Short mmCIF file of C-alpha atoms and ligand atoms in Angstrom, two decimals:
data_model
loop_
_atom_site.label_atom_id
_atom_site.label_comp_id
_atom_site.label_asym_id
_atom_site.label_seq_id
_atom_site.Cartn_x
_atom_site.Cartn_y
_atom_site.Cartn_z
CA MET A 1 -0.07 -0.01 0.13
CA PRO A 2 1.51 3.35 -0.90
CA GLU A 3 1.99 5.63 2.13
CA ARG A 4 -1.25 7.57 3.14
CA ILE A 5 -1.76 11.03 2.05
CA TYR A 6 -4.05 12.83 4.76
CA LEU A 7 -6.47 15.71 3.84
CA SER A 8 -4.97 18.17 6.21
CA PRO A 9 -2.43 16.86 8.62
CA PRO A 10 -0.69 18.91 11.35
CA HIS A 11 2.36 20.45 10.23
CA MET A 12 4.87 21.35 12.97
CA GLY A 13 8.25 23.01 12.96
CA PRO A 14 11.28 23.52 15.18
CA GLU A 15 9.66 26.81 16.83
CA GLU A 16 6.73 24.68 18.01
CA ARG A 17 8.95 22.24 19.64
CA THR A 18 11.32 24.78 21.29
CA LEU A 19 8.15 26.70 22.67
CA LEU A 20 6.63 23.42 23.80
CA LEU A 21 9.73 22.39 25.73
CA ASP A 22 10.28 25.77 27.13
CA ALA A 23 6.63 25.43 28.59
CA PHE A 24 7.33 22.00 30.02
CA ASP A 25 10.61 23.03 31.37
CA SER A 26 9.26 26.00 33.18
CA ASN A 27 6.82 23.70 34.82
CA TRP A 28 3.98 25.90 33.70
CA ILE A 29 1.97 22.90 32.93
CA ALA A 30 -0.89 24.12 34.85
CA PRO A 31 -2.89 26.38 35.46
CA LEU A 32 -2.94 28.69 32.36
CA GLY A 33 0.63 30.41 32.28
CA PRO A 34 2.55 32.87 30.42
CA HIS A 35 2.36 31.18 26.77
CA VAL A 36 -1.46 31.49 27.09
CA GLU A 37 -1.34 35.30 27.59
CA ALA A 38 1.20 35.55 24.91
CA PHE A 39 -0.73 33.44 22.54
CA GLU A 40 -3.82 35.68 23.25
CA LYS A 41 -1.90 38.78 22.58
CA GLU A 42 -0.11 37.63 19.30
CA LEU A 43 -3.38 36.21 17.97
CA ALA A 44 -5.39 39.39 18.76
CA ALA A 45 -2.54 41.41 17.13
CA ARG A 46 -2.77 39.24 14.04
CA VAL A 47 -6.52 39.85 13.50
CA GLN A 48 -6.09 43.67 14.53
CA LEU A 49 -8.32 43.30 17.50
CA PRO A 50 -7.63 44.32 21.05
CA HIS A 51 -8.84 41.24 22.89
CA ALA A 52 -8.67 37.52 22.88
CA ALA A 53 -9.44 34.69 25.22
CA ALA A 54 -7.63 31.25 24.51
CA LEU A 55 -10.14 28.17 25.06
CA SER A 56 -10.17 24.46 24.90
CA SER A 57 -11.95 24.69 21.45
CA GLY A 58 -13.45 26.54 18.71
CA THR A 59 -16.99 25.08 19.84
CA ALA A 60 -16.44 26.38 23.36
CA ALA A 61 -15.48 29.85 22.06
CA LEU A 62 -18.85 29.85 20.03
CA HIS A 63 -20.88 28.58 23.06
CA LEU A 64 -19.73 31.37 25.45
CA ALA A 65 -20.03 33.90 22.47
CA LEU A 66 -23.80 33.10 22.13
CA GLN A 67 -24.34 32.95 25.93
CA MET A 68 -22.71 36.39 26.33
CA VAL A 69 -25.03 38.09 23.76
CA GLY A 70 -27.95 36.55 25.74
CA VAL A 71 -29.19 33.35 23.76
CA GLY A 72 -31.18 31.21 25.82
CA PRO A 73 -34.09 28.71 25.85
CA GLY A 74 -36.70 29.29 23.26
CA ASP A 75 -34.72 31.86 21.43
CA ASP A 76 -33.75 31.65 17.60
CA VAL A 77 -30.31 31.90 16.26
CA VAL A 78 -29.69 32.43 12.54
CA VAL A 79 -26.89 30.29 11.25
CA SER A 80 -25.46 29.51 7.82
CA SER A 81 -26.51 25.85 6.80
CA LEU A 82 -23.40 24.91 4.66
CA THR A 83 -21.01 24.40 7.60
CA PHE A 84 -19.56 22.07 10.31
CA ALA A 85 -22.02 21.01 12.96
CA ALA A 86 -20.15 22.93 15.60
CA SER A 87 -21.33 26.10 14.23
CA ALA A 88 -24.95 25.09 15.15
CA ASN A 89 -24.53 22.55 18.14
CA PRO A 90 -23.77 25.44 20.84
CA ILE A 91 -27.21 26.80 19.87
CA ARG A 92 -28.86 23.90 21.07
CA TYR A 93 -26.58 23.63 24.20
CA LEU A 94 -28.20 27.07 25.27
CA GLY A 95 -31.74 25.55 24.64
CA ALA A 96 -32.24 27.84 21.59
CA ARG A 97 -33.13 27.00 17.95
CA PRO A 98 -31.15 27.11 14.88
CA VAL A 99 -32.51 28.89 11.84
CA PHE A 100 -30.59 27.92 8.77
CA ILE A 101 -29.83 30.28 5.84
CA ASP A 102 -28.81 28.86 2.46
CA SER A 103 -25.37 29.85 0.71
CA GLU A 104 -24.77 32.33 -2.13
CA ALA A 105 -23.04 31.01 -5.00
CA GLU A 106 -20.32 33.74 -4.90
CA THR A 107 -18.83 32.68 -1.85
CA TRP A 108 -20.62 29.51 -0.52
CA ASN A 109 -21.33 31.63 2.57
CA MET A 110 -24.56 32.96 4.16
CA SER A 111 -26.63 34.40 1.36
CA PRO A 112 -27.19 38.29 2.40
CA ASP A 113 -30.33 38.17 0.39
CA LEU A 114 -31.92 35.36 2.22
CA LEU A 115 -30.70 36.91 5.65
CA GLU A 116 -32.41 40.13 4.74
CA GLU A 117 -35.45 38.08 3.59
CA GLU A 118 -35.55 36.52 7.09
CA LEU A 119 -35.10 39.51 9.24
CA GLU A 120 -37.46 41.74 7.06
CA GLU A 121 -40.10 39.14 7.45
CA ARG A 122 -39.73 38.84 11.12
CA ARG A 123 -40.01 42.78 11.28
CA ARG A 124 -42.99 42.85 9.07
CA LEU A 125 -44.88 40.19 10.91
CA GLY A 126 -43.87 41.57 14.30
CA ARG A 127 -42.09 38.29 15.16
CA PRO A 128 -39.11 38.27 17.55
CA MET A 129 -35.61 38.97 16.09
CA PRO A 130 -33.11 36.35 16.16
CA LYS A 131 -30.80 36.66 19.30
CA ALA A 132 -27.71 36.30 17.09
CA VAL A 133 -26.61 35.86 13.63
CA VAL A 134 -23.64 33.23 13.05
CA THR A 135 -21.84 33.54 9.96
CA VAL A 136 -19.37 31.14 8.66
CA ASP A 137 -16.16 31.82 6.73
CA LEU A 138 -16.38 28.37 4.98
CA TYR A 139 -13.11 26.62 3.84
CA GLY A 140 -11.05 29.79 4.47
CA GLN A 141 -13.14 32.22 2.74
CA CYS A 142 -15.00 35.27 4.58
CA ALA A 143 -18.61 35.59 4.04
CA ASN A 144 -19.85 38.68 2.26
CA TYR A 145 -19.41 41.07 5.32
CA THR A 146 -20.02 44.15 2.86
CA ARG A 147 -23.64 43.25 3.27
CA LEU A 148 -24.03 40.86 6.15
CA GLU A 149 -22.51 43.21 8.76
CA PRO A 150 -24.80 46.34 8.08
CA LEU A 151 -27.72 44.08 7.80
CA CYS A 152 -27.21 42.79 11.32
CA GLU A 153 -26.81 46.46 12.31
CA LYS A 154 -29.85 47.66 10.73
CA TYR A 155 -32.00 44.88 12.47
CA GLY A 156 -30.02 45.14 15.74
CA VAL A 157 -28.92 41.42 15.80
CA PRO A 158 -25.48 40.86 17.28
CA LEU A 159 -23.15 39.10 14.48
CA ILE A 160 -20.88 36.31 15.72
CA GLU A 161 -18.40 35.25 13.13
CA ASP A 162 -17.29 31.54 13.21
CA ALA A 163 -13.97 32.02 11.39
CA ALA A 164 -12.89 28.47 12.73
CA GLU A 165 -11.53 27.75 9.15
CA ALA A 166 -10.30 31.08 8.09
CA LEU A 167 -7.40 32.30 10.09
CA GLY A 168 -5.34 34.55 8.00
CA ALA A 169 -8.08 35.36 5.41
CA SER A 170 -9.65 38.84 4.85
CA TRP A 171 -12.51 40.72 3.33
CA GLN A 172 -11.95 43.91 1.89
CA GLY A 173 -8.67 44.43 3.68
CA ARG A 174 -10.33 43.48 7.20
CA PRO A 175 -9.04 40.26 8.72
CA ALA A 176 -11.31 37.26 9.19
CA GLY A 177 -12.45 37.11 12.80
CA SER A 178 -12.83 40.78 13.17
CA PHE A 179 -16.55 41.28 11.96
CA GLY A 180 -19.42 41.66 14.19
CA SER A 181 -19.35 41.59 18.11
CA MET A 182 -17.20 38.61 18.56
CA GLY A 183 -15.25 36.11 16.20
CA ILE A 184 -14.10 32.61 17.12
CA PHE A 185 -11.10 30.56 15.83
CA SER A 186 -10.30 26.96 16.15
CA PHE A 187 -7.01 24.93 16.34
CA ASN A 188 -8.27 21.59 16.08
CA GLY A 189 -6.07 18.98 14.66
CA ASN A 190 -6.86 19.53 10.82
CA LYS A 191 -7.18 23.42 10.52
CA ILE A 192 -4.65 25.72 9.26
CA ILE A 193 -2.82 25.73 12.29
CA THR A 194 -3.38 23.57 15.15
CA THR A 195 -2.61 23.02 18.88
CA SER A 196 -4.05 19.55 18.57
CA GLY A 197 -7.30 21.04 20.14
CA GLY A 198 -8.02 24.45 21.04
CA GLY A 199 -9.90 27.71 20.18
CA MET A 200 -9.65 31.44 20.66
CA LEU A 201 -12.57 34.11 21.21
CA VAL A 202 -11.77 37.48 19.77
CA ALA A 203 -13.57 40.86 20.35
CA ARG A 204 -13.34 44.58 19.98
CA GLU A 205 -14.89 45.06 23.61
CA GLN A 206 -13.05 44.09 26.53
CA ARG A 207 -16.24 43.06 28.50
CA PHE A 208 -16.74 40.07 26.39
CA ILE A 209 -13.42 38.80 26.88
CA ASP A 210 -13.32 39.19 30.58
CA THR A 211 -16.69 37.36 30.98
CA ALA A 212 -15.48 34.68 28.64
CA ARG A 213 -12.40 33.98 30.93
CA PHE A 214 -14.65 34.17 34.02
CA LEU A 215 -17.19 31.63 32.67
CA ALA A 216 -14.29 29.46 31.25
CA THR A 217 -12.76 29.06 34.54
CA GLN A 218 -15.71 27.62 36.36
CA ALA A 219 -17.15 31.22 37.15
CA ARG A 220 -15.42 31.56 40.46
CA ASP A 221 -16.48 35.00 42.27
CA PRO A 222 -13.44 37.10 43.43
CA ALA A 223 -13.11 35.35 46.90
CA PRO A 224 -10.57 33.09 48.32
CA HIS A 225 -13.22 30.27 49.13
CA TYR A 226 -14.61 29.13 46.05
CA GLN A 227 -17.70 31.04 45.92
CA HIS A 228 -19.97 30.87 42.72
CA SER A 229 -22.98 33.04 41.64
CA HIS A 230 -23.02 31.46 38.12
CA ILE A 231 -22.81 28.41 36.28
CA GLY A 232 -19.53 28.25 34.65
CA TYR A 233 -17.53 25.83 32.39
CA ASN A 234 -13.90 24.32 32.15
CA TYR A 235 -12.89 25.79 28.92
CA ARG A 236 -9.50 27.26 28.99
CA LEU A 237 -6.53 26.39 27.15
CA SER A 238 -3.48 24.57 28.41
CA ASN A 239 -0.23 26.61 28.80
CA LEU A 240 1.45 23.68 26.95
CA LEU A 241 -0.96 23.89 23.97
CA ALA A 242 -0.72 27.71 23.75
CA ALA A 243 3.18 27.33 23.43
CA VAL A 244 2.41 25.24 20.35
CA GLY A 245 -0.01 27.65 19.01
CA ARG A 246 2.60 30.56 19.33
CA GLY A 247 4.90 28.65 17.43
CA GLN A 248 2.18 27.78 14.54
CA LEU A 249 1.16 31.39 14.47
CA ARG A 250 4.71 32.51 13.52
CA VAL A 251 4.60 30.47 10.54
CA LEU A 252 0.97 31.00 9.52
CA ASP A 253 1.93 33.07 6.46
CA GLU A 254 4.06 30.20 5.17
CA ARG A 255 1.21 27.76 5.77
CA ILE A 256 -1.25 30.02 3.90
CA ALA A 257 1.37 30.27 1.06
CA ALA A 258 1.63 26.55 0.86
CA ARG A 259 -2.17 25.90 0.86
CA ARG A 260 -2.74 28.46 -1.88
CA LYS A 261 -0.12 26.70 -3.93
CA ASN A 262 -1.92 23.48 -3.51
CA ARG A 263 -4.85 24.93 -5.23
CA GLU A 264 -2.75 26.35 -7.85
CA LEU A 265 -1.21 22.92 -8.47
CA TYR A 266 -4.62 21.21 -8.79
CA GLU A 267 -5.82 23.95 -11.02
CA ALA A 268 -2.70 23.36 -13.31
CA ALA A 269 -3.21 19.46 -13.35
CA PHE A 270 -6.97 19.73 -13.97
CA LYS A 271 -6.65 22.39 -16.70
CA GLY A 272 -8.90 21.99 -19.85
CA ILE A 273 -10.58 18.96 -18.11
CA GLU A 274 -14.50 19.15 -18.54
CA GLY A 275 -16.72 18.89 -15.40
CA ILE A 276 -14.40 20.24 -12.61
CA ARG A 277 -15.15 23.38 -10.88
CA PHE A 278 -13.18 25.01 -8.20
CA MET A 279 -14.57 26.92 -5.21
CA PRO A 280 -15.09 30.16 -6.35
CA ILE A 281 -12.83 33.08 -4.72
CA ASP A 282 -14.37 36.55 -4.39
CA ALA A 283 -12.03 39.07 -5.52
CA ARG A 284 -13.18 41.35 -2.57
CA GLY A 285 -11.51 38.76 -0.09
CA THR A 286 -8.26 36.92 0.32
CA CYS A 287 -8.86 33.17 1.05
CA ASN A 288 -6.32 31.31 3.37
CA GLY A 289 -6.65 28.39 1.00
CA TRP A 290 -7.55 25.95 3.97
CA LEU A 291 -8.90 23.23 1.71
CA THR A 292 -9.05 22.99 -1.77
CA VAL A 293 -12.53 22.10 -2.79
CA VAL A 294 -13.89 20.93 -6.29
CA VAL A 295 -17.34 20.57 -7.56
CA ILE A 296 -17.79 17.70 -9.97
CA ASP A 297 -20.42 17.57 -12.87
CA PRO A 298 -20.38 13.75 -13.13
CA LYS A 299 -21.75 13.60 -16.58
CA ALA A 300 -19.09 16.27 -17.90
CA PHE A 301 -16.31 14.66 -16.06
CA GLY A 302 -17.40 11.08 -16.39
CA ALA A 303 -17.21 10.01 -12.78
CA SER A 304 -18.94 11.23 -9.79
CA ARG A 305 -17.79 12.87 -6.61
CA GLU A 306 -18.08 9.46 -4.91
CA ASP A 307 -16.39 7.53 -7.58
CA ILE A 308 -13.58 9.81 -7.16
CA ARG A 309 -13.56 9.70 -3.51
CA LEU A 310 -13.46 5.89 -3.39
CA ALA A 311 -10.90 5.80 -6.21
CA LEU A 312 -8.66 8.08 -4.14
CA GLU A 313 -9.39 5.96 -0.92
CA LYS A 314 -8.36 2.68 -2.78
CA GLU A 315 -4.94 4.29 -3.29
CA ASN A 316 -4.78 5.33 0.25
CA ILE A 317 -5.42 9.03 -0.36
CA GLU A 318 -8.01 10.70 1.92
CA SER A 319 -10.58 13.24 0.46
CA ARG A 320 -13.80 14.28 1.88
CA PRO A 321 -17.35 15.41 0.56
CA VAL A 322 -18.29 18.99 1.32
CA TRP A 323 -19.89 19.45 4.62
CA LYS A 324 -23.49 18.06 4.76
CA PRO A 325 -25.47 21.01 5.12
CA MET A 326 -27.13 21.40 8.50
CA HIS A 327 -30.74 21.61 7.15
CA LEU A 328 -30.11 18.00 5.90
CA GLN A 329 -29.08 16.56 8.96
CA PRO A 330 -31.29 14.18 11.01
CA VAL A 331 -30.57 16.16 14.40
CA PHE A 332 -31.85 19.37 12.95
CA ALA A 333 -34.55 18.05 10.82
CA GLU A 334 -37.26 20.14 12.93
CA CYS A 335 -35.32 23.45 12.38
CA PRO A 336 -36.40 26.02 9.76
CA VAL A 337 -34.46 26.62 6.70
CA ARG A 338 -34.51 29.59 4.21
CA GLY A 339 -33.56 28.30 0.63
CA GLY A 340 -31.25 25.09 0.73
CA ALA A 341 -30.79 24.09 -2.70
CA VAL A 342 -27.42 25.96 -3.40
CA SER A 343 -25.68 24.27 -0.27
CA ALA A 344 -27.39 20.89 -1.20
CA THR A 345 -26.17 21.11 -4.56
CA ILE A 346 -22.44 21.79 -3.49
CA PHE A 347 -22.80 19.16 -1.07
CA ALA A 348 -23.91 16.36 -3.55
CA ASP A 349 -21.00 17.27 -5.91
CA GLY A 350 -18.22 18.87 -3.87
CA LEU A 351 -14.96 17.15 -2.68
CA CYS A 352 -12.34 18.48 -0.62
CA LEU A 353 -8.76 17.36 -1.90
CA PRO A 354 -5.84 16.86 0.23
CA SER A 355 -4.78 20.06 1.13
CA GLY A 356 -1.89 19.86 3.83
CA SER A 357 0.71 22.53 3.95
CA SER A 358 3.22 19.90 4.12
CA LEU A 359 1.84 17.99 0.85
CA THR A 360 4.97 17.28 -1.54
CA ARG A 361 4.85 17.67 -5.34
CA ALA A 362 5.21 13.92 -5.60
CA GLN A 363 2.03 13.61 -3.43
CA HIS A 364 0.37 16.15 -5.51
CA GLU A 365 0.94 14.25 -8.59
CA ARG A 366 -0.19 11.04 -7.05
CA VAL A 367 -3.53 12.75 -6.25
CA ALA A 368 -4.25 14.29 -9.57
CA LYS A 369 -3.12 11.23 -11.49
CA VAL A 370 -5.81 9.07 -9.41
CA PHE A 371 -8.41 11.56 -9.54
CA LEU A 372 -8.07 11.68 -13.45
CA ALA A 373 -7.99 7.86 -13.80
CA SER A 374 -11.29 7.51 -11.73
CA ARG A 375 -13.02 8.34 -15.13
CA GLU A 376 -11.55 5.66 -17.03
CA SER A 377 -12.42 2.95 -14.49
CA GLU A 378 -16.18 4.41 -14.44
CA ALA A 379 -16.53 4.58 -18.16
CA ARG A 380 -17.15 0.95 -18.55
C1 PLP B 401 -13.55 23.31 13.18
C2 PLP B 401 -14.77 23.97 13.22
C3 PLP B 401 -15.45 24.33 14.45
C4 PLP B 401 -15.15 23.85 15.72
O1 PLP B 401 -13.90 24.14 16.29
P1 PLP B 401 -13.38 23.01 17.26
O2 PLP B 401 -12.03 23.77 18.04
O3 PLP B 401 -13.09 21.79 16.66
O4 PLP B 401 -14.21 22.90 18.44
C5 PLP B 401 -16.45 25.28 14.42
N1 PLP B 401 -16.88 25.86 13.19
C6 PLP B 401 -16.22 25.50 12.17
C7 PLP B 401 -16.74 25.89 10.79
C8 PLP B 401 -15.23 24.52 12.08
O5 PLP B 401 -14.71 24.07 10.93
#
């Protein structure tokens, strides 16, 4: 069996190792520690915001953000349908109901037209506004904030940006994570940079970050005797992992360049081939290139998304269908959705290709060869 090619494996270097060993040797294993504070400062600076809280996951960051804007039982929260379940699950943790919005074709992210329809209809019918709007920056590309941000402001709904996949991306010159009242990032294993597991909440307003730190450390009142007036969580990031995160942040630009190069190499390899379309990149933004995603027209190409995926898997190459939209998930079957056909089509024919920043030219060639050969085996 040839060596396995992974979708998006961790990519560590000497800086990460040095910083991790520094944390270890300093005995700042717990609690928190200097690397946590430094990681927060460095990440906040990177996304041009004054405040950040390092947390145990991106999901935890979103959970706290939703709670801080007042989401609770019986509320509605609007969220993009084409995303990973972690964008919607925290809405349920709080007893609220996700209301899904379909993608626009231009960015694959939340359609501003459909969001406007949703908010305007509520206003017209005198129904309560959603408690929050969660936008997602899918596969490293920002949503259309030129329209989404003013819309949320106009209707007075807090915007929370799920930038878990988009660290280092931008929209009209502004960094991913800096839109709306709060942004979240993930450092899970296959993200563009990883701490093995971890997340970050970023905000312009300090009060959000102070409250997040308080809630994330079991909501201890300022008293020596462990007094509690609120229900808290155990959501902070370890100092060891923050050290790894600092090292990863230092090489983020290299990782972005390598991921963008992946897409260029796939584009070159598939040039002139019918039936392959790449995820569109809107010229108003810059994409961090997290994953290269193609949409297959099975008739024109000669094999389906699933034929290709299985052909790759047979050669020990990992690829993955596009996220199954939330409005098609059994667990969210009862939740309302506006639109749905755009994301359903992207899901039906979309495939994420191996996109690691450590992918070699030889590995690229292997992927492209098996990808293209999948047609012949299906022609019979
Ligand atoms: C990875 C991811 C998350 C969750 O991050 P974790 O750190 O794994 O909890 C949330 N939203 C999106 C869009 C993601 O891709």
